[in-house]
Coordinates of C-alpha atoms in Angstrom, one line a residue:
X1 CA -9.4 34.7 -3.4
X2 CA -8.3 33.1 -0.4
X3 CA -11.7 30.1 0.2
X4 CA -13.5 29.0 -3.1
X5 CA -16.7 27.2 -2.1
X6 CA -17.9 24.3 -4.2
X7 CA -21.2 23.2 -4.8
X8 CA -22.8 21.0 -7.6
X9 CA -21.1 19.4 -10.6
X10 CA -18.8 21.4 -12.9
X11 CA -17.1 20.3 -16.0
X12 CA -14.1 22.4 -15.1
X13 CA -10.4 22.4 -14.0
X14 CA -9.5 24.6 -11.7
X15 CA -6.0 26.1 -11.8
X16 CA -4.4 27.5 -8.7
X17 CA -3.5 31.0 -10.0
X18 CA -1.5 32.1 -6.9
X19 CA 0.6 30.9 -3.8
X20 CA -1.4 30.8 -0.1
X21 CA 1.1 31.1 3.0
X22 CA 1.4 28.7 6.0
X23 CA -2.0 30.0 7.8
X24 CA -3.9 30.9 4.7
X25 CA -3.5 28.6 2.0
X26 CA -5.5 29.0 -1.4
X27 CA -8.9 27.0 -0.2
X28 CA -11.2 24.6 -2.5
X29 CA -13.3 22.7 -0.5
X30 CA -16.8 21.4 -0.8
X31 CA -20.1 23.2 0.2
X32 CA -23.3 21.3 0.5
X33 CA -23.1 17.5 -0.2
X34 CA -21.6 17.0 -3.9
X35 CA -18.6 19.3 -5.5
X36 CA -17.4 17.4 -8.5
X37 CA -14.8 19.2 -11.3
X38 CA -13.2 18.0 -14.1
X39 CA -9.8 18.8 -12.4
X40 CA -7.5 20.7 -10.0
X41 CA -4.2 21.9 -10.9
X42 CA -1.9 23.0 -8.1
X43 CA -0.1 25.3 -11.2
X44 CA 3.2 24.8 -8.7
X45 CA 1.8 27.0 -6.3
X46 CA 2.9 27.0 -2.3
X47 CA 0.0 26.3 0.7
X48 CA -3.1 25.0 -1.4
X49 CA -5.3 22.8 0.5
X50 CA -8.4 21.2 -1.2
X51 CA -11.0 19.5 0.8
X52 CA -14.0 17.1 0.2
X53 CA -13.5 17.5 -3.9
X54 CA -14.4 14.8 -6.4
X55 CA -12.3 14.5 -9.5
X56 CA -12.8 13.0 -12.6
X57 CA -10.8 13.9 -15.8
X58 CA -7.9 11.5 -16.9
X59 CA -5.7 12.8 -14.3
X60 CA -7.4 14.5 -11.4
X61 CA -5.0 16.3 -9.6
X62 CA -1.8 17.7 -10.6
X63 CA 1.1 18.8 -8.7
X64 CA 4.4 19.7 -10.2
X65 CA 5.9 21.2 -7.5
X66 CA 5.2 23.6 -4.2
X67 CA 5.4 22.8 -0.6
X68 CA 2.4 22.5 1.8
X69 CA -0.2 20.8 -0.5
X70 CA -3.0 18.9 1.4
X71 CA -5.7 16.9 -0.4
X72 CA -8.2 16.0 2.7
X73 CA -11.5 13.6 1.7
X74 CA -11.0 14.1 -1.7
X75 CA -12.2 11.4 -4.4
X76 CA -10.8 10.5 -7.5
X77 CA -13.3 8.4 -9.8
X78 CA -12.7 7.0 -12.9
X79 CA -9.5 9.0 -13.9
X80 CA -7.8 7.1 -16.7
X81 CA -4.5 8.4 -16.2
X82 CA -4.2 9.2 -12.7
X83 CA -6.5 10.1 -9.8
X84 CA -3.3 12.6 -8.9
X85 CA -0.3 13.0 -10.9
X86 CA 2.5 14.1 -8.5
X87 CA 5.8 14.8 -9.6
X88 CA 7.4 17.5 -7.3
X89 CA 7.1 19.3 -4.1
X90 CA 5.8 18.2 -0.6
X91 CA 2.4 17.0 -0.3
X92 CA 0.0 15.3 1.7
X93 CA -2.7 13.0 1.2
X94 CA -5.4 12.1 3.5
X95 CA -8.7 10.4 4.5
X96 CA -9.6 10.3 0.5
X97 CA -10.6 7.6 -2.2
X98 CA -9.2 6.6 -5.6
X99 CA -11.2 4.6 -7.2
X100 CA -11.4 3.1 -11.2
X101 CA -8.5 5.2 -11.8
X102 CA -5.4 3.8 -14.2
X103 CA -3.1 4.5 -11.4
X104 CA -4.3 6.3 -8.3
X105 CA -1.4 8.2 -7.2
X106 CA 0.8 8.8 -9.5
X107 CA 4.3 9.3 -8.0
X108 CA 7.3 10.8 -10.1
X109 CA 10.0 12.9 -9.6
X110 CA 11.6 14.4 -6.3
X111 CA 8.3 14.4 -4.7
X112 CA 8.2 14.1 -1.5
X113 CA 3.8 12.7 -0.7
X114 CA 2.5 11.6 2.4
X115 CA -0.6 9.4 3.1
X116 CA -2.9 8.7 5.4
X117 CA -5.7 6.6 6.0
X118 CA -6.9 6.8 2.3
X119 CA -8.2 3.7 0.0
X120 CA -7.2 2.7 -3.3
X121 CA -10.2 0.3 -5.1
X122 CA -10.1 -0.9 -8.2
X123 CA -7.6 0.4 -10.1
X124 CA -4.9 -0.6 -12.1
X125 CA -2.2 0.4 -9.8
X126 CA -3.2 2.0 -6.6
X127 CA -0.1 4.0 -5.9
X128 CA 3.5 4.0 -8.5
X129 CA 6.8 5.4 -7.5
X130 CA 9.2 6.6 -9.9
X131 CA 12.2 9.2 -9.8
X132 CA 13.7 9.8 -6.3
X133 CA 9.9 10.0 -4.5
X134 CA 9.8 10.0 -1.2
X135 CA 6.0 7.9 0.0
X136 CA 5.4 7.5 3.5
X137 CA 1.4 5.9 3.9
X138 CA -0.3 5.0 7.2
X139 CA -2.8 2.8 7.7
X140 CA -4.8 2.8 4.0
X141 CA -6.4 0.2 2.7
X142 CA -4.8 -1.0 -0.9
X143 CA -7.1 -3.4 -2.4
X144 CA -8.5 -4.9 -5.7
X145 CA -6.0 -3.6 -8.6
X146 CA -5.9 -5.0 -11.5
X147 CA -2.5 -5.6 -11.3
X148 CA -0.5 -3.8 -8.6
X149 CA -1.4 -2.4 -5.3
X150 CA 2.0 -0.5 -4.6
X151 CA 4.0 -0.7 -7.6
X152 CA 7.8 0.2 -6.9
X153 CA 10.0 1.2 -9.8
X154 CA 12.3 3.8 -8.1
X155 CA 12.2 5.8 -4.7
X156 CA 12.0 4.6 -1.2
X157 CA 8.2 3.5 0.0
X158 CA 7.4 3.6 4.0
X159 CA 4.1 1.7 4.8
X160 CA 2.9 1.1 8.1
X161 CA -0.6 -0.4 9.6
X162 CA -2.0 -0.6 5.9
X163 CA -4.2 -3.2 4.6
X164 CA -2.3 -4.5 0.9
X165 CA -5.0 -6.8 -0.6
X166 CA -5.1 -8.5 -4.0
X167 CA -7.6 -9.0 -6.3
X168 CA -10.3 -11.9 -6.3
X169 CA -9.7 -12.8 -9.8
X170 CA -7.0 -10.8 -11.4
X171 CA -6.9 -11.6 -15.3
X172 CA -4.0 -11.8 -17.9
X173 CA -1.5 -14.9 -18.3
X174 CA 0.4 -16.2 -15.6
X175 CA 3.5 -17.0 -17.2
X176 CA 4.1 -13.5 -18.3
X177 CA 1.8 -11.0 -15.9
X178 CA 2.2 -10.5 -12.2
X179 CA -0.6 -9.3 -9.9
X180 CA 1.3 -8.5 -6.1
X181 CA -0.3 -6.3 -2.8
X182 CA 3.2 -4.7 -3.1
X183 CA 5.9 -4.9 -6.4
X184 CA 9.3 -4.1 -6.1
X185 CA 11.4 -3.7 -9.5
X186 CA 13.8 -0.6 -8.6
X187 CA 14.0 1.2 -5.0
X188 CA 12.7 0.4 -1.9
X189 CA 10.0 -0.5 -0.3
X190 CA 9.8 -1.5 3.9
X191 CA 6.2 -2.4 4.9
X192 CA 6.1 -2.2 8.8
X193 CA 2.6 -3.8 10.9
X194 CA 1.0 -4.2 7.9
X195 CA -1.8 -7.1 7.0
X196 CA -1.1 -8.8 3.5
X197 CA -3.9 -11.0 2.2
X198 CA -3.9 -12.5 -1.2
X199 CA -7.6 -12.7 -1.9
X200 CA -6.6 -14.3 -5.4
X201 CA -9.0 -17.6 -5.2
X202 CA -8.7 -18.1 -9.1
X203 CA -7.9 -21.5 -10.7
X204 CA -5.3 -21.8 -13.5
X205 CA -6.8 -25.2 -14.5
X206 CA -9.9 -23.0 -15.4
X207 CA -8.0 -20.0 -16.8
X208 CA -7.1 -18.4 -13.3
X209 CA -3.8 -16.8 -12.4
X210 CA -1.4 -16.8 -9.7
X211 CA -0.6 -13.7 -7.3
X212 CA 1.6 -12.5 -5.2
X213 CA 1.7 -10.5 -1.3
X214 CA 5.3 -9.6 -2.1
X215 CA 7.0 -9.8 -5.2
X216 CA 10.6 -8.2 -6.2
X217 CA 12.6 -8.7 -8.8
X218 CA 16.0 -7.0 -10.4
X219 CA 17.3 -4.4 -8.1
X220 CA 14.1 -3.4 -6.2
X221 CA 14.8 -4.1 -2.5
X222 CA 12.6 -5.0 0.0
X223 CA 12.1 -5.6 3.9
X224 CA 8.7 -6.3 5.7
X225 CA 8.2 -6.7 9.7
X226 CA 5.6 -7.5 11.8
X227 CA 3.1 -8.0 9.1
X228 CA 0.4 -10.4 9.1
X229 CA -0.5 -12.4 6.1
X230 CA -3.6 -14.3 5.0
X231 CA -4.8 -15.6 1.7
X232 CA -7.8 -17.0 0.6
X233 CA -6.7 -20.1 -1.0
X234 CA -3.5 -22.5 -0.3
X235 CA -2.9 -23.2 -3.9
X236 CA -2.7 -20.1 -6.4
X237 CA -2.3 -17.0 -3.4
X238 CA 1.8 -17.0 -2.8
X239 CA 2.7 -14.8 -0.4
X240 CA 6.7 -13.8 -1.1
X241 CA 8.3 -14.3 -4.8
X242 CA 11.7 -13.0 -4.7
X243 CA 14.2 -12.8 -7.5
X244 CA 17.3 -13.5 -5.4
X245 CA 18.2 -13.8 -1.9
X246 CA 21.5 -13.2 0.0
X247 CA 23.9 -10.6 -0.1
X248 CA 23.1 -9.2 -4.0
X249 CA 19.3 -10.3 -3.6
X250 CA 16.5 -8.4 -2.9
X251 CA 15.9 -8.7 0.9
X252 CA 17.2 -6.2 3.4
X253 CA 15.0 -7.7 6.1
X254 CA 12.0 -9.9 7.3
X255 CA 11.1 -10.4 10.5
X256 CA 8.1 -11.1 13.1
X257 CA 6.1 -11.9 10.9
X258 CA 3.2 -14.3 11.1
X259 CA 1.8 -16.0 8.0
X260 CA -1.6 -17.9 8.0
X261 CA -0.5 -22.0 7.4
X262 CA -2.2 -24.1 5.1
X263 CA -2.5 -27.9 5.2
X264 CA -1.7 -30.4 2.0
X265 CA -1.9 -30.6 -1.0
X266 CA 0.4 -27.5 -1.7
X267 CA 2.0 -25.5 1.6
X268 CA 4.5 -23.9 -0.7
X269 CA 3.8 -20.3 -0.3
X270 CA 7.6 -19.0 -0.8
X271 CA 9.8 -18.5 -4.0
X272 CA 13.1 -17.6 -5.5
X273 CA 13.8 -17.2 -9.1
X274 CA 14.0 -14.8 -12.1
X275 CA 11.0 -17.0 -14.0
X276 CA 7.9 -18.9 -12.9
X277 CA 9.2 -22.2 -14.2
X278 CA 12.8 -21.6 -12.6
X279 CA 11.6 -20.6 -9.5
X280 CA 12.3 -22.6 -6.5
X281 CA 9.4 -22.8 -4.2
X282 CA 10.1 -23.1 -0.2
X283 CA 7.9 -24.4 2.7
X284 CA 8.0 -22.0 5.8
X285 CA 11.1 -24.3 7.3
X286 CA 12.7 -24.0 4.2
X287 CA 12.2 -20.3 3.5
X288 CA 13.3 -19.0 6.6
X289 CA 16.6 -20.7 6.5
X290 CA 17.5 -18.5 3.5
X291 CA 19.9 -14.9 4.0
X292 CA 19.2 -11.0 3.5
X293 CA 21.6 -8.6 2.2
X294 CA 23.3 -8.9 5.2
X295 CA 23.4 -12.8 5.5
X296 CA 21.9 -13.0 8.9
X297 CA 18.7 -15.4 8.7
X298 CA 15.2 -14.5 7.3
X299 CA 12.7 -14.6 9.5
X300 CA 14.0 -14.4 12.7
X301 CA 10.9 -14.1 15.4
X302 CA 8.2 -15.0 12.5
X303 CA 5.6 -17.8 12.5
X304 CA 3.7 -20.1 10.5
X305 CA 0.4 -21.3 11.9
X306 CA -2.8 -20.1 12.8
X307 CA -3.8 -16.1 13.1
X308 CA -7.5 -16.4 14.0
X309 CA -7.9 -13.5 11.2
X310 CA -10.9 -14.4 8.8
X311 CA -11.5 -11.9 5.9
X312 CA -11.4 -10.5 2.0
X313 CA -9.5 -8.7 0.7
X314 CA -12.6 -5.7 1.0
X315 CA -13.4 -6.4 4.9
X316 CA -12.6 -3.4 6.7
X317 CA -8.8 -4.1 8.5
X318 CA -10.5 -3.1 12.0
X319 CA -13.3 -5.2 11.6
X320 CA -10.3 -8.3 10.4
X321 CA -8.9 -7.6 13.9
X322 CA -9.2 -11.1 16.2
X323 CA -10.1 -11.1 20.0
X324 CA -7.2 -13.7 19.9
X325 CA -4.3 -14.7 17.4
X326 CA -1.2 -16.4 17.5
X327 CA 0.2 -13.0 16.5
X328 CA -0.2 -12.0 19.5
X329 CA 3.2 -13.5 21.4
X330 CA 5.4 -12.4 17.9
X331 CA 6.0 -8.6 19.5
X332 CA 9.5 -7.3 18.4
X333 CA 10.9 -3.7 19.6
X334 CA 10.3 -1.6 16.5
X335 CA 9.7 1.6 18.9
X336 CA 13.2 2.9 16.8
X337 CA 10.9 1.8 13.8
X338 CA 7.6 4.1 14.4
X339 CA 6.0 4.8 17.1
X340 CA 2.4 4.9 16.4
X341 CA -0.5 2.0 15.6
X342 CA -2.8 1.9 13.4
X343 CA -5.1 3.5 15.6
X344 CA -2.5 6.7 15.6
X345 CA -1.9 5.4 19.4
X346 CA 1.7 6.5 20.5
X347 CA 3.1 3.6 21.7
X348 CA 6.5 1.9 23.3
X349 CA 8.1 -0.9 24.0
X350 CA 7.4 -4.6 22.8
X351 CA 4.7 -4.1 19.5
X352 CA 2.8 -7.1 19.3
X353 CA 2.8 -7.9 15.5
X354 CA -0.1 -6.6 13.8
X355 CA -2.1 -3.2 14.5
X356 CA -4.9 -5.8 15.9
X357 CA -4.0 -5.7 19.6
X358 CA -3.9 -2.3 21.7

């Protein structure tokens, strides 16, 4: 078979039996308004596309290897182990929703897995990189993991125009758990026009913990540009926690950004150390005197003030978008960088920071 129609709910896995070909991949795609199956198993088949599916085993899709694989409006709901497990071949990942899953894409290997406007709810990690993976996402909203939103242990990580969001009220113990929008322990990860908001509003005096935006730690590397951040409160919601800095730490680059201020008692919202208690914490001034990799200056074009952006870490990043921001005047050439908002409008020249303005 060449199309295989779904409609209903069937405790099955499907297992791709043979390759499709560049204009007729092997077909699964929903018919009617619910097709939900246990699983779907690529079987490292070439050219399968699966469209509008809903997935609920302990891992919901596997790919091993095979090149042109497309998941398109799928959901993954409640999958223990994985929403997908991908751990070869070249695939791509759009418009679809992982939700309750223990990590929602499941990255391993020499894949190579790009994404596109998907969302990652409520699970433990939303997306994990291991091996030598290759993940390019674009504009998806990361939000509400239990710990990690993007959780870097190997691999290089391209996001751009995304929306990385803590959780509310993550829960564990500070001193020895982290919860961050985006962790870096091995790799790379370089977030481009993305807006970070650390929606952690928890108290430790009360049993709350403390979150993180960015954190990176051993030798996971790191560079972010023209990202907004915003937090919901100034005391608990960091946005950068860095091991090191300078030539052997973990930033290649930061720039143009713009980060929400916060007046007294506690405007410290940067930090350098291995440990919580060794940690140095920075004010903006302070912070963006510090060196990359390269020792030129953190920060250069970046701001610390106002953004006019009100939201949670749920609010729809289009809806977050002001009619005016101080953002707006941070616009650094990144046309060499990508050339494409959030809005998938080609675009060149100065980018104003942010995919808010057009």
């Amino acid at each position: 078979w060449t199309y295989l129609a779904l409609s209903g709910t069937f405790a099955e896995t499907i297992t791709i039996s043979a390759h499709g070909t560049q204009y007729a991949p092997k077909t699964v795609f929903r018919y009617g308004s619910t097709a939900t199956v246990n699983a779907i198993n690529t079987n490292s088949k070439n050219h399968v596309f699966v469209h509008g599916v809903t997935v609920t085993a302990s891992t919901g899709f596997t790919i091993a290897t095979g090149s042109g694989i497309r998941l398109s409006h799928v959901t993954a709901s409640g999958c223990s182990t994985a929403g997908a497990a991908i751990s070869g071949g070249t695939v791509t990942v759009e418009h679809s929703t992982f939700t309750g899953c223990g990590i929602g894409l499941n990255l391993s290997g020499s894949a190579t897995v790009t994404g596109r406007r998907n969302t990652y709810t409520g699970n433990t990690n939303g997306a994990k990189t291991a091996g030598t993976v290759t993940f390019n996402d674009d504009g998806s909203h990361l939000m509400e993991s239990s710990e990690h939103g993007i959780y870097v242990t190997a691999g290089t990580v391209r996001l751009t125009n995304c929306k990385l969001a803590t959780l509310e009220a993550p829960s564990g113990s500070f001193l020895t758990d982290l919860f961050a929008a985006v962790m870096v322990t091995g790799g790379q990860a370089n977030v481009y026009n993305c807006h970070f908001h650390n929606a952690n509003a928890s108290n430790i005096a009360t049993g709350g913990e403390i979150s993180y935006c960015i954190r990176a730690t051993g030798s996971g590397l790191v560079q972010w540009k023209n990202c907004i951040f915003t937090a919901a409160s100034n005391v608990y919601a960091t946005y950068v926690w860095l091991e090191a800095v300078g030539a052997s730490g973990n930033v290649v680059a930061a720039s143009n950004n713009a980060y929400q201020t916060f007046d007294s008692p506690l405007n410290v919202k940067f930090a350098v150390g291995a440990t919580l208690a060794g940690a140095t914490q920075y004010t903006f001034a302070t912070w963006s005197a510090l060196t990359n990799r390269s020792a030129a200056t953190i920060e250069s074009g970046s701001s610390y003030g106002e953004t006019g952006i009100t939201c949670t870490g749920t609010s729809d990043i289009v809806a977050d978008r002001p009619t005016t921001s101080s953002a707006n005047g941070i616009g650094a050439d990144l046309s060499a960088t990508f050339t494409r908002d959030y809005f998938r409008v080609t675009r060149s020249g100065t980018w104003d920071a942010g995919p808010w303005i057009l």
